[in-house]
Amino acid sequence: MRAVGERRDRDAFATLFRHFAPRLQAFMRRLGSADDQAEELVQETMLMVWRRAESFDPARAGVRTWIYQIARNKRIDSFRRRGRPEVDVNDPAFVPDPEPSAVDRLEAEQSAEQLRVALQALPREQADLLHMAYFEHRSQSEIGVALGLPLGTVKSRTRLALERLRRHLQQANEHS
Amino acid sequence: MTISHPTDTLLLDYAAGGLAEAMSVLVASHLALCPACRRAVDGLDAIGGALLADLPREQVAEGALDRMLARLDEMPAPIPPLPSFDGETLRVLPAPLRSYIGRNLAEVEWRRLVPGIEQYKLPVADGGELGATAELLRFRPGAKVPRHTHVGEEAILVLQGGFTDETGHYVRGDVAQGDETVTHRPVGDPGEPCICFAVLDEPVRLTGPLGWAQKLFRG
Ligand SMILES: [Zn+2]
């Protein structure tokens, strides 16, 4: 990723593309887009990765999180014809972080893999809710309607899922 | 110092991409002002990153990489320039909201709703779906909004000054959220006028005797 950002290295970008394109393809297809449409969205996403690589800040987010953010925004733009407002750190009104905590950031990087493990261990009904939210862009209340569940039930299941993830990450950090 | 934050549900909906545009402008504007919620959303985005990384890989069409590499030198589509904003506007409106308003605060065409309270409706896409509205509100100090409750959800982000209602006191950066279970009557703080960004996904329902103010937030 650094090679892409600093040296505009096309080989490094090709490696990144080979790794992420099949996953992005699956992500785009989750909302039911046809193959060629999905490829277009994958390309739009990766083109943005190329153009914005210099602004990628590994202290703030892992590569997969950063690519998820770009892919999500592309999807919202294209499927719902919605704009996606973005926070701008150069905004005069922007309130910066009180102290850039190096420890937190190190943990964020280390925990990416742990997070994946924790997600795989979630009970099915909790994982399903997260999939509906992240893959189908449904709000918590839309999920309630789709599943015929009261909003309160959806919210409490989601809260359980998030607490479980948090606990798992804490334990993983204590043992490392 | 921000004390009232969007609910976890609202932050999750934002991170997962499930919010209507008007509400996502509100959340993004709060994030610009609130490091704590930015950190929370970073964590929720990391869940998205992990879910993405774990998706079963799907076959990419033949030649996709070559087509990709051929596009790297494409020029980005030009972004329409925003007007240059004055100091007051840059100080009061966070970037996500500023880009939707597209003009200086001094040039906003305020419309009087009731004595002491003015409104400016924002053009946002898909506002119609749920009858959602997005608007700036300006309260003169001491101005009282008629008592009301909501059919859907309401979120109000304070941008300047403050207001007080039955649920608390809100100042710049704070988000007040209400739904059909909350009946409230906000009053503008003394001092400078209170400017808020309000998003409603359904019309308000008045609980007081003042039926005329039914259109208060609808215009
Ligand atoms: Zn906050």
Short mmCIF file of C-alpha atoms and ligand atoms in Angstrom, two decimals:
data_model
loop_
_atom_site.label_atom_id
_atom_site.label_comp_id
_atom_site.label_asym_id
_atom_site.label_seq_id
_atom_site.Cartn_x
_atom_site.Cartn_y
_atom_site.Cartn_z
CA MET A 1 0.00 0.00 0.00
CA ARG A 2 2.83 2.38 0.85
CA ALA A 3 4.51 1.61 -2.47
CA VAL A 4 1.30 2.58 -4.22
CA GLY A 5 0.96 5.82 -2.30
CA GLU A 6 4.56 7.01 -2.26
CA ARG A 7 6.06 5.63 -5.44
CA ARG A 8 2.95 5.25 -7.59
CA ASP A 9 4.10 1.66 -8.04
CA ARG A 10 1.89 -0.10 -10.61
CA ASP A 11 3.11 -3.57 -9.73
CA ALA A 12 2.23 -3.03 -6.09
CA PHE A 13 -1.17 -1.77 -7.20
CA ALA A 14 -1.67 -4.86 -9.36
CA THR A 15 -0.96 -7.02 -6.30
CA LEU A 16 -3.51 -5.06 -4.31
CA PHE A 17 -6.01 -5.47 -7.15
CA ARG A 18 -5.50 -9.23 -7.36
CA HIS A 19 -6.11 -9.49 -3.64
CA PHE A 20 -9.12 -7.23 -3.29
CA ALA A 21 -10.92 -7.38 -6.65
CA PRO A 22 -12.46 -10.87 -6.12
CA ARG A 23 -13.72 -9.79 -2.70
CA LEU A 24 -15.00 -6.48 -3.97
CA GLN A 25 -16.68 -8.34 -6.82
CA ALA A 26 -18.52 -10.46 -4.22
CA PHE A 27 -19.35 -7.35 -2.20
CA MET A 28 -20.83 -5.54 -5.20
CA ARG A 29 -22.79 -8.59 -6.26
CA ARG A 30 -24.44 -8.80 -2.84
CA LEU A 31 -26.76 -6.00 -3.87
CA GLY A 32 -27.68 -7.91 -6.99
CA SER A 33 -25.68 -6.10 -9.63
CA ALA A 34 -24.93 -7.91 -12.87
CA ASP A 35 -21.37 -9.07 -13.53
CA ASP A 36 -20.36 -6.20 -15.80
CA GLN A 37 -21.94 -3.66 -13.48
CA ALA A 38 -20.12 -5.21 -10.53
CA GLU A 39 -16.84 -5.06 -12.43
CA GLU A 40 -17.42 -1.40 -13.16
CA LEU A 41 -17.97 -0.71 -9.46
CA VAL A 42 -14.90 -2.73 -8.51
CA GLN A 43 -12.88 -0.68 -11.00
CA GLU A 44 -14.31 2.59 -9.76
CA THR A 45 -13.39 1.59 -6.22
CA MET A 46 -9.86 0.52 -7.09
CA LEU A 47 -9.34 3.63 -9.23
CA MET A 48 -10.18 5.69 -6.15
CA VAL A 49 -7.71 3.58 -4.15
CA TRP A 50 -5.04 4.46 -6.71
CA ARG A 51 -5.87 8.15 -6.74
CA ARG A 52 -6.17 8.52 -3.00
CA ALA A 53 -3.36 6.17 -1.99
CA GLU A 54 -1.21 9.08 -0.84
CA SER A 55 -3.85 10.14 1.66
CA PHE A 56 -4.16 6.63 3.12
CA ASP A 57 -3.25 6.86 6.80
CA PRO A 58 -2.33 3.45 8.25
CA ALA A 59 -2.55 4.95 11.74
CA ARG A 60 -6.23 5.67 11.22
CA ALA A 61 -7.54 2.55 9.53
CA GLY A 62 -6.32 -0.74 8.13
CA VAL A 63 -6.16 -1.20 4.35
CA ARG A 64 -9.26 -3.39 4.28
CA THR A 65 -11.23 -0.86 6.33
CA TRP A 66 -10.14 1.97 4.06
CA ILE A 67 -11.11 0.00 0.96
CA TYR A 68 -14.42 -0.94 2.57
CA GLN A 69 -15.15 2.78 3.13
CA ILE A 70 -14.44 3.61 -0.50
CA ALA A 71 -16.45 0.63 -1.80
CA ARG A 72 -19.41 1.44 0.45
CA ASN A 73 -19.49 5.03 -0.76
CA LYS A 74 -19.30 3.93 -4.41
CA ARG A 75 -22.16 1.55 -3.83
CA ILE A 76 -24.33 4.15 -2.15
CA ASP A 77 -23.67 6.57 -5.01
CA SER A 78 -24.57 4.06 -7.67
CA PHE A 79 -27.40 1.99 -6.24
CA ARG A 80 -29.35 4.62 -4.45
CA ARG A 81 -28.20 7.66 -6.34
CA ARG A 82 -27.39 9.18 -3.02
CA GLY A 83 -24.54 11.43 -2.26
CA ARG A 84 -22.28 10.48 0.58
CA PRO A 85 -21.06 13.47 2.56
CA GLU A 86 -17.49 13.10 3.74
CA VAL A 87 -15.69 14.50 6.75
CA ASP A 88 -12.77 16.70 5.70
CA VAL A 89 -9.83 16.99 8.09
CA ASN A 90 -8.81 20.29 6.45
CA ASP A 91 -12.20 21.81 7.26
CA PRO A 92 -11.75 24.95 9.42
CA ALA A 93 -14.70 23.74 11.55
CA PHE A 94 -13.11 20.30 12.08
CA VAL A 95 -12.38 19.48 15.73
CA PRO A 96 -9.16 17.43 15.77
CA ASP A 97 -8.53 14.44 18.04
CA PRO A 98 -7.35 15.54 21.48
CA GLU A 99 -4.19 13.44 21.43
CA PRO A 100 -3.23 11.05 18.65
CA SER A 101 -2.95 7.87 20.67
CA ALA A 102 -0.27 5.66 19.19
CA VAL A 103 -1.31 2.77 21.42
CA ASP A 104 -4.88 2.77 20.20
CA ARG A 105 -3.70 2.82 16.65
CA LEU A 106 -1.32 -0.03 17.08
CA GLU A 107 -4.14 -2.01 18.60
CA ALA A 108 -6.42 -1.15 15.69
CA GLU A 109 -3.88 -2.56 13.27
CA GLN A 110 -3.26 -5.72 15.28
CA SER A 111 -6.91 -6.33 15.90
CA ALA A 112 -7.97 -6.42 12.23
CA GLU A 113 -7.27 -10.13 12.05
CA GLN A 114 -8.75 -10.74 15.49
CA LEU A 115 -11.88 -8.94 14.43
CA ARG A 116 -12.28 -11.32 11.54
CA VAL A 117 -11.93 -14.32 13.83
CA ALA A 118 -14.45 -12.81 16.26
CA LEU A 119 -16.95 -12.21 13.46
CA GLN A 120 -16.71 -15.82 12.37
CA ALA A 121 -17.51 -16.92 15.92
CA LEU A 122 -20.72 -14.87 16.18
CA PRO A 123 -23.98 -16.80 16.54
CA ARG A 124 -25.81 -17.02 13.23
CA GLU A 125 -28.69 -14.70 14.15
CA GLN A 126 -26.28 -11.95 15.18
CA ALA A 127 -24.04 -12.36 12.15
CA ASP A 128 -27.08 -12.24 9.85
CA LEU A 129 -28.02 -8.82 11.21
CA LEU A 130 -24.55 -7.45 10.55
CA HIS A 131 -24.58 -8.90 7.02
CA MET A 132 -27.92 -7.27 6.28
CA ALA A 133 -26.60 -3.95 7.56
CA TYR A 134 -23.18 -3.97 5.88
CA PHE A 135 -23.93 -5.87 2.68
CA GLU A 136 -27.44 -4.61 1.97
CA HIS A 137 -27.18 -1.13 3.50
CA ARG A 138 -30.34 -1.63 5.49
CA SER A 139 -30.91 0.52 8.55
CA GLN A 140 -31.73 -1.17 11.84
CA SER A 141 -35.40 -0.31 11.42
CA GLU A 142 -35.44 -1.59 7.82
CA ILE A 143 -33.93 -4.85 9.06
CA GLY A 144 -36.71 -5.10 11.63
CA VAL A 145 -39.33 -4.71 8.90
CA ALA A 146 -37.59 -7.22 6.61
CA LEU A 147 -37.36 -9.87 9.34
CA GLY A 148 -40.71 -9.12 10.96
CA LEU A 149 -38.95 -8.31 14.23
CA PRO A 150 -39.62 -5.38 16.54
CA LEU A 151 -36.96 -2.68 16.23
CA GLY A 152 -36.06 -3.18 19.90
CA THR A 153 -35.19 -6.83 19.22
CA VAL A 154 -32.97 -5.91 16.27
CA LYS A 155 -31.21 -3.26 18.33
CA SER A 156 -30.58 -5.55 21.29
CA ARG A 157 -29.29 -8.39 19.09
CA THR A 158 -26.96 -5.99 17.34
CA ARG A 159 -25.78 -4.63 20.67
CA LEU A 160 -25.05 -8.20 21.83
CA ALA A 161 -23.06 -8.82 18.66
CA LEU A 162 -21.00 -5.64 19.09
CA GLU A 163 -20.35 -6.35 22.76
CA ARG A 164 -19.23 -9.86 21.91
CA LEU A 165 -16.81 -8.49 19.30
CA ARG A 166 -15.47 -5.98 21.81
CA ARG A 167 -14.93 -8.65 24.47
CA HIS A 168 -13.20 -10.92 22.01
CA LEU A 169 -10.82 -8.12 20.96
CA GLN A 170 -10.07 -7.23 24.58
CA GLN A 171 -9.22 -10.83 25.42
CA ALA A 172 -7.07 -11.14 22.32
CA ASN A 173 -5.16 -7.98 23.30
CA GLU A 174 -4.62 -9.18 26.85
CA HIS A 175 -3.14 -12.44 25.59
CA SER A 176 -0.85 -10.89 23.04
CA MET B 1 -17.52 20.09 24.65
CA THR B 2 -19.99 17.79 23.03
CA ILE B 3 -22.03 15.86 25.56
CA SER B 4 -24.94 14.53 23.52
CA HIS B 5 -23.99 12.11 20.77
CA PRO B 6 -26.00 10.26 18.12
CA THR B 7 -27.27 6.89 19.35
CA ASP B 8 -25.17 3.79 18.62
CA THR B 9 -27.91 2.70 16.23
CA LEU B 10 -27.56 5.89 14.21
CA LEU B 11 -23.75 5.53 14.08
CA LEU B 12 -24.06 1.91 12.96
CA ASP B 13 -26.60 2.81 10.27
CA TYR B 14 -24.17 5.48 9.09
CA ALA B 15 -21.13 3.17 9.01
CA ALA B 16 -23.03 0.37 7.28
CA GLY B 17 -24.47 2.76 4.68
CA GLY B 18 -28.14 2.43 5.64
CA LEU B 19 -29.01 6.07 6.26
CA ALA B 20 -31.00 8.31 3.98
CA GLU B 21 -28.91 11.17 2.66
CA ALA B 22 -30.33 13.86 4.94
CA MET B 23 -29.52 11.90 8.09
CA SER B 24 -26.07 10.97 6.82
CA VAL B 25 -25.28 14.66 6.31
CA LEU B 26 -26.25 15.24 9.93
CA VAL B 27 -24.10 12.39 11.24
CA ALA B 28 -21.10 13.41 9.09
CA SER B 29 -21.44 16.99 10.40
CA HIS B 30 -21.44 15.73 13.97
CA LEU B 31 -18.37 13.57 13.23
CA ALA B 32 -16.49 16.65 12.06
CA LEU B 33 -17.05 18.10 15.53
CA CYS B 34 -16.69 14.97 17.67
CA PRO B 35 -13.46 12.93 17.91
CA ALA B 36 -15.16 10.35 20.18
CA CYS B 37 -17.80 9.45 17.62
CA ARG B 38 -15.22 9.42 14.84
CA ARG B 39 -13.37 6.79 16.80
CA ALA B 40 -16.58 4.80 17.28
CA VAL B 41 -17.34 4.97 13.56
CA ASP B 42 -13.76 3.93 12.72
CA GLY B 43 -14.41 0.81 14.80
CA LEU B 44 -17.70 0.15 13.02
CA ASP B 45 -16.03 0.67 9.64
CA ALA B 46 -13.39 -1.86 10.70
CA ILE B 47 -16.20 -4.40 11.04
CA GLY B 48 -17.13 -3.58 7.44
CA GLY B 49 -13.48 -4.08 6.44
CA ALA B 50 -13.33 -7.46 8.18
CA LEU B 51 -16.62 -8.58 6.60
CA LEU B 52 -15.34 -7.51 3.19
CA ALA B 53 -12.04 -9.35 3.70
CA ASP B 54 -13.93 -12.50 4.63
CA LEU B 55 -16.31 -12.63 1.68
CA PRO B 56 -15.91 -15.70 -0.53
CA ARG B 57 -13.83 -14.54 -3.48
CA GLU B 58 -15.70 -14.26 -6.75
CA GLN B 59 -14.29 -14.77 -10.18
CA VAL B 60 -13.21 -11.51 -11.78
CA ALA B 61 -13.79 -11.34 -15.54
CA GLU B 62 -10.84 -12.12 -17.77
CA GLY B 63 -8.74 -9.07 -18.58
CA ALA B 64 -10.12 -7.08 -15.64
CA LEU B 65 -6.65 -6.27 -14.35
CA ASP B 66 -5.49 -5.03 -17.77
CA ARG B 67 -8.61 -2.91 -18.13
CA MET B 68 -7.94 -1.56 -14.65
CA LEU B 69 -4.30 -0.69 -15.35
CA ALA B 70 -5.32 1.01 -18.57
CA ARG B 71 -7.53 3.35 -16.59
CA LEU B 72 -4.99 4.53 -14.05
CA ASP B 73 -4.03 7.57 -16.07
CA GLU B 74 -7.59 8.64 -16.67
CA MET B 75 -8.21 12.15 -15.53
CA PRO B 76 -10.66 12.39 -12.63
CA ALA B 77 -13.97 14.03 -13.45
CA PRO B 78 -13.72 17.68 -12.48
CA ILE B 79 -15.42 18.46 -9.19
CA PRO B 80 -17.65 21.51 -9.48
CA PRO B 81 -15.95 24.19 -7.39
CA LEU B 82 -17.71 25.36 -4.24
CA PRO B 83 -18.05 29.06 -3.68
CA SER B 84 -15.42 30.55 -1.39
CA PHE B 85 -17.12 30.83 1.96
CA ASP B 86 -16.77 33.69 4.40
CA GLY B 87 -15.31 33.32 7.90
CA GLU B 88 -18.62 33.06 9.70
CA THR B 89 -19.80 30.24 7.44
CA LEU B 90 -16.52 28.34 7.77
CA ARG B 91 -16.71 28.66 11.53
CA VAL B 92 -20.34 27.61 11.94
CA LEU B 93 -21.01 25.02 9.22
CA PRO B 94 -18.92 21.81 9.10
CA ALA B 95 -17.78 20.82 5.60
CA PRO B 96 -20.38 18.08 4.93
CA LEU B 97 -23.22 20.51 5.58
CA ARG B 98 -21.51 23.47 3.91
CA SER B 99 -21.29 21.59 0.65
CA TYR B 100 -25.05 20.99 0.67
CA ILE B 101 -25.92 24.57 1.50
CA GLY B 102 -23.47 25.92 -1.06
CA ARG B 103 -23.67 29.53 0.07
CA ASN B 104 -22.73 31.78 2.94
CA LEU B 105 -24.93 31.83 6.01
CA ALA B 106 -25.53 35.53 5.39
CA GLU B 107 -27.03 34.64 2.00
CA VAL B 108 -29.40 31.97 3.28
CA GLU B 109 -33.01 32.84 2.52
CA TRP B 110 -34.58 32.34 5.92
CA ARG B 111 -38.33 31.95 6.04
CA ARG B 112 -40.19 32.94 9.19
CA LEU B 113 -42.14 30.09 10.79
CA VAL B 114 -43.35 31.67 14.00
CA PRO B 115 -42.10 34.79 15.75
CA GLY B 116 -38.45 34.27 16.61
CA ILE B 117 -37.94 31.11 14.57
CA GLU B 118 -36.81 30.91 10.97
CA GLN B 119 -36.25 27.99 8.63
CA TYR B 120 -34.26 27.18 5.51
CA LYS B 121 -34.99 23.88 3.76
CA LEU B 122 -32.11 22.03 2.16
CA PRO B 123 -32.23 20.29 -1.16
CA VAL B 124 -31.33 16.65 -0.46
CA ALA B 125 -31.89 13.65 -2.68
CA ASP B 126 -34.41 10.99 -1.65
CA GLY B 127 -35.92 13.20 0.99
CA GLY B 128 -39.32 12.29 -0.38
CA GLU B 129 -39.12 8.57 0.31
CA LEU B 130 -40.08 8.86 3.93
CA GLY B 131 -41.27 12.40 3.85
CA ALA B 132 -37.86 13.31 5.25
CA THR B 133 -36.92 16.94 5.56
CA ALA B 134 -33.59 18.56 6.21
CA GLU B 135 -33.46 22.16 7.30
CA LEU B 136 -31.55 24.83 9.08
CA LEU B 137 -33.42 26.45 11.96
CA ARG B 138 -32.54 29.75 13.60
CA PHE B 139 -34.02 30.63 17.01
CA ARG B 140 -33.86 34.09 18.52
CA PRO B 141 -32.79 33.96 22.16
CA GLY B 142 -35.79 32.91 24.25
CA ALA B 143 -37.86 31.86 21.22
CA LYS B 144 -40.09 28.86 22.02
CA VAL B 145 -40.92 26.11 19.57
CA PRO B 146 -44.54 25.00 20.07
CA ARG B 147 -44.78 21.76 22.03
CA HIS B 148 -44.74 18.84 19.62
CA THR B 149 -44.02 15.17 19.16
CA HIS B 150 -42.95 13.20 16.09
CA VAL B 151 -44.40 10.43 14.03
CA GLY B 152 -40.95 9.30 12.95
CA GLU B 153 -37.48 10.17 14.15
CA GLU B 154 -35.99 13.58 14.56
CA ALA B 155 -32.38 14.54 15.02
CA ILE B 156 -31.15 18.07 15.63
CA LEU B 157 -27.49 19.10 15.51
CA VAL B 158 -26.64 22.40 17.21
CA LEU B 159 -24.24 24.55 15.18
CA GLN B 160 -24.27 27.84 17.05
CA GLY B 161 -25.67 28.97 20.41
CA GLY B 162 -27.83 26.46 22.23
CA PHE B 163 -31.32 25.45 23.30
CA THR B 164 -32.95 23.75 26.23
CA ASP B 165 -35.89 21.37 26.33
CA GLU B 166 -37.32 18.79 28.73
CA THR B 167 -34.54 16.35 27.81
CA GLY B 168 -31.58 18.65 28.42
CA HIS B 169 -29.42 21.55 27.31
CA TYR B 170 -27.76 21.38 23.90
CA VAL B 171 -24.84 23.40 22.52
CA ARG B 172 -22.61 23.31 19.41
CA GLY B 173 -21.86 19.74 18.35
CA ASP B 174 -24.64 18.20 20.41
CA VAL B 175 -27.24 16.00 18.78
CA ALA B 176 -30.74 15.79 20.25
CA GLN B 177 -32.75 12.82 19.06
CA GLY B 178 -36.43 12.26 19.59
CA ASP B 179 -39.14 9.93 18.36
CA GLU B 180 -42.84 9.38 18.99
CA THR B 181 -42.18 8.73 22.67
CA VAL B 182 -40.80 12.22 23.23
CA THR B 183 -42.84 15.37 23.47
CA HIS B 184 -40.73 18.44 23.75
CA ARG B 185 -40.68 22.18 23.66
CA PRO B 186 -37.25 23.62 22.82
CA VAL B 187 -36.38 27.16 23.93
CA GLY B 188 -33.47 29.14 22.44
CA ASP B 189 -30.68 30.08 24.87
CA PRO B 190 -29.96 33.69 25.70
CA GLY B 191 -26.99 35.22 23.86
CA GLU B 192 -26.40 34.70 20.14
CA PRO B 193 -29.13 33.18 17.97
CA CYS B 194 -29.21 29.38 18.00
CA ILE B 195 -28.61 27.77 14.60
CA CYS B 196 -29.43 24.07 14.22
CA PHE B 197 -29.54 21.50 11.46
CA ALA B 198 -32.66 19.37 11.82
CA VAL B 199 -33.61 16.17 10.04
CA LEU B 200 -37.02 14.61 10.36
CA ASP B 201 -38.08 11.44 8.66
CA GLU B 202 -41.78 12.10 9.23
CA PRO B 203 -43.84 15.20 9.89
CA VAL B 204 -44.22 16.52 13.42
CA ARG B 205 -47.45 16.09 15.30
CA LEU B 206 -48.43 18.91 17.59
CA THR B 207 -49.67 18.03 21.01
CA GLY B 208 -50.51 21.55 22.12
CA PRO B 209 -53.55 23.60 21.14
CA LEU B 210 -51.73 25.33 18.29
CA GLY B 211 -52.85 23.41 15.23
CA TRP B 212 -51.60 26.19 12.98
CA ALA B 213 -48.05 25.21 13.76
CA GLN B 214 -48.62 21.78 12.22
CA LYS B 215 -46.67 23.13 9.32
CA LEU B 216 -43.90 24.29 11.55
CA PHE B 217 -41.31 21.94 10.24
CA ARG B 218 -43.01 21.07 6.99
CA GLY B 219 -43.23 24.39 5.19
ZN ZN C 1 -20.25 12.37 19.24
#
